[in-house]
mmCIF file of C-alpha atoms in Angstrom:
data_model
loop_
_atom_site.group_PDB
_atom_site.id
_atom_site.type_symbol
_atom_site.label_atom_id
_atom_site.label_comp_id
_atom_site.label_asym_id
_atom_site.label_seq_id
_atom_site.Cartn_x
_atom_site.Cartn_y
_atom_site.Cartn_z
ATOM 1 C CA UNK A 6 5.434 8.827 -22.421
ATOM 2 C CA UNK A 7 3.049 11.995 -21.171
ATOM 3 C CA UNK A 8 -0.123 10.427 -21.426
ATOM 4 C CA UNK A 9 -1.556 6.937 -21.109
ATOM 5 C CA UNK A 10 -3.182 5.784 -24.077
ATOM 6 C CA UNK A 11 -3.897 2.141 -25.519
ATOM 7 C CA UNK A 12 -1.474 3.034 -27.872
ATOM 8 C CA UNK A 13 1.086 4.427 -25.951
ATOM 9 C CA UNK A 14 0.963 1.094 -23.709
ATOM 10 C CA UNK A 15 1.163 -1.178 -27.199
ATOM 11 C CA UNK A 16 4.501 0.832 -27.486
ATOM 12 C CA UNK A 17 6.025 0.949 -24.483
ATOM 13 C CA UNK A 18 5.722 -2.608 -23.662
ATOM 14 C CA UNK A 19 6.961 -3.479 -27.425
ATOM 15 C CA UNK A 20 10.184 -1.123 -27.256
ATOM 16 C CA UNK A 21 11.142 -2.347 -23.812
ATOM 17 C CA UNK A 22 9.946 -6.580 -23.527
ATOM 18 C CA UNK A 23 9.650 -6.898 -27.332
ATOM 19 C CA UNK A 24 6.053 -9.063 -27.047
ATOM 20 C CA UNK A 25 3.088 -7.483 -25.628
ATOM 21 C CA UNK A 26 1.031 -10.530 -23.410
ATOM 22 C CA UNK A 27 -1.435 -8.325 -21.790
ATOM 23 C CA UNK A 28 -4.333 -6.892 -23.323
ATOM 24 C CA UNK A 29 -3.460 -2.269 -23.275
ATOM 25 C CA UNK A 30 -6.832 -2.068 -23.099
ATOM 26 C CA UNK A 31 -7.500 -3.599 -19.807
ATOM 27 C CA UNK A 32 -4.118 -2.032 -18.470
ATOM 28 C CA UNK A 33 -5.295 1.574 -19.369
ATOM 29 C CA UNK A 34 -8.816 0.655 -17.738
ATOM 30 C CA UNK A 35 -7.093 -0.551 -14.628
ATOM 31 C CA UNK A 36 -4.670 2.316 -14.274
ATOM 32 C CA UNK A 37 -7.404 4.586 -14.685
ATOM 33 C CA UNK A 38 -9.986 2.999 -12.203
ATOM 34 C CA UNK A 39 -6.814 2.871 -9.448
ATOM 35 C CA UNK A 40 -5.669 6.334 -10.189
ATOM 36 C CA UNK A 41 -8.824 7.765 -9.675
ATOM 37 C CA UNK A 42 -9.400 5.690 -6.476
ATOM 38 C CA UNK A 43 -5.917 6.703 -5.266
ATOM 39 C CA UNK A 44 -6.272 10.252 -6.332
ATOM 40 C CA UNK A 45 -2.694 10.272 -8.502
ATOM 41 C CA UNK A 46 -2.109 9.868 -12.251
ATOM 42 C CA UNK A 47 -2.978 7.028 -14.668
ATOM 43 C CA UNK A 48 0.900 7.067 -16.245
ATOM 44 C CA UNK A 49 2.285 6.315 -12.431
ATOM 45 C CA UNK A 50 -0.425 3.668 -11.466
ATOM 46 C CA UNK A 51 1.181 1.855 -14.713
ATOM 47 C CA UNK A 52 5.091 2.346 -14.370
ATOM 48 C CA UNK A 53 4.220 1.210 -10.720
ATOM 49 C CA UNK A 54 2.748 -1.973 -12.400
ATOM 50 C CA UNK A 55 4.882 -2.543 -15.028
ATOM 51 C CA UNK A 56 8.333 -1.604 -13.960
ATOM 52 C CA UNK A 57 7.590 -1.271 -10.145
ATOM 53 C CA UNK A 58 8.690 2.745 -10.389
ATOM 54 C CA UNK A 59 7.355 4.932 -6.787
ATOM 55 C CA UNK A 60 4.469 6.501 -6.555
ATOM 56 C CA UNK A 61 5.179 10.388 -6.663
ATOM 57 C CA UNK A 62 2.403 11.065 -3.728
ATOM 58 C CA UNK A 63 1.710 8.028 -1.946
ATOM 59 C CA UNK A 64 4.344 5.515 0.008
ATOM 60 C CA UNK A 65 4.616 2.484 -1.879
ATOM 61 C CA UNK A 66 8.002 1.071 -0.975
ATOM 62 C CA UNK A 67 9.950 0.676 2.085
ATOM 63 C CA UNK A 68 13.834 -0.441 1.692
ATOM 64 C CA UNK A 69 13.321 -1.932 -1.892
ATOM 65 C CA UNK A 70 9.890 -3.516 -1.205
ATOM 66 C CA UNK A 71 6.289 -3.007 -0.991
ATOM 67 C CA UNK A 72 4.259 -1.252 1.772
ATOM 68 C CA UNK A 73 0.760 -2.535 2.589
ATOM 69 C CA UNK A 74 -0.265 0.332 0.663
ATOM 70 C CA UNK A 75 1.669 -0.407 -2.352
ATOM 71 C CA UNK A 76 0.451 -4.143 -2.353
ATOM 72 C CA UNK A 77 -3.377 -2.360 -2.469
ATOM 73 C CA UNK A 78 -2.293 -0.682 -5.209
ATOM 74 C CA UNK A 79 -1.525 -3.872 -6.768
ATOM 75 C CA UNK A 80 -4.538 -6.157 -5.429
ATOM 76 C CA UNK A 81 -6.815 -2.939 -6.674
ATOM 77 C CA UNK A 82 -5.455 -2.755 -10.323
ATOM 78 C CA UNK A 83 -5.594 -6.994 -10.415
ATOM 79 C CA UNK A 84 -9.034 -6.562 -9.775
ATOM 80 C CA UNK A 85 -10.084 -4.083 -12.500
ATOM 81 C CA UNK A 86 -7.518 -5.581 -14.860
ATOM 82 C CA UNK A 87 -10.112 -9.066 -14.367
ATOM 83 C CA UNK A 88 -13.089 -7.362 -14.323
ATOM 84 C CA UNK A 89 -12.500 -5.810 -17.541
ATOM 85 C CA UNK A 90 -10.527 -8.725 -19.366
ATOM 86 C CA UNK A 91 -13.992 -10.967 -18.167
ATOM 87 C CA UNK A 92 -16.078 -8.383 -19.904
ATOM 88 C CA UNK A 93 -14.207 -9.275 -23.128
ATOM 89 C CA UNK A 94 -14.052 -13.677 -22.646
ATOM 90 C CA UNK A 95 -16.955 -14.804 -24.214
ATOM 91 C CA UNK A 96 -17.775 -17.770 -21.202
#
């Protein structure tokens, strides 16, 4: 996968879990908003997510788990993953 689109995500998650439970939208929206915040690429800020892959610039894991920076990472894209989804509930 070179780029990060909704579809792309759809995909991915399909060909490797088999049932997509999150909503790609809100995924690509939150790797977006962190990548830009932590100044790397959308694609990275998602395997990171998803499948818990490094971070090519930043240290994210120490001996198998994750630094404080890493669990930022993780707190950061929770947040905009929310925020969006609530944009989309209708209460």
């Amino acid at each position: 996968m070179q780029n990060l689109t909704k579809n792309n995500i759809k995909k991915y998650i399909k060909e490797n879990y088999n049932i997509l439970k999150h909503d790609p939208e809100c995924l690509l929206y939150a790797s977006r908003q962190t990548a830009k915040l932590y100044k790397t690429k959308p694609i990275e800020v998602f395997l990171f997510m998803i499948e818990d892959k490094k971070i090519s610039n930043i240290y994210t894991h120490n001996y198998g788990f994750n630094t404080k920076k890493g669990r930022a990472i993780k707190s950061y894209f929770k947040y905009q993953y929310d925020k969006r989804l609530g944009e989309y509930l209708p209460f």
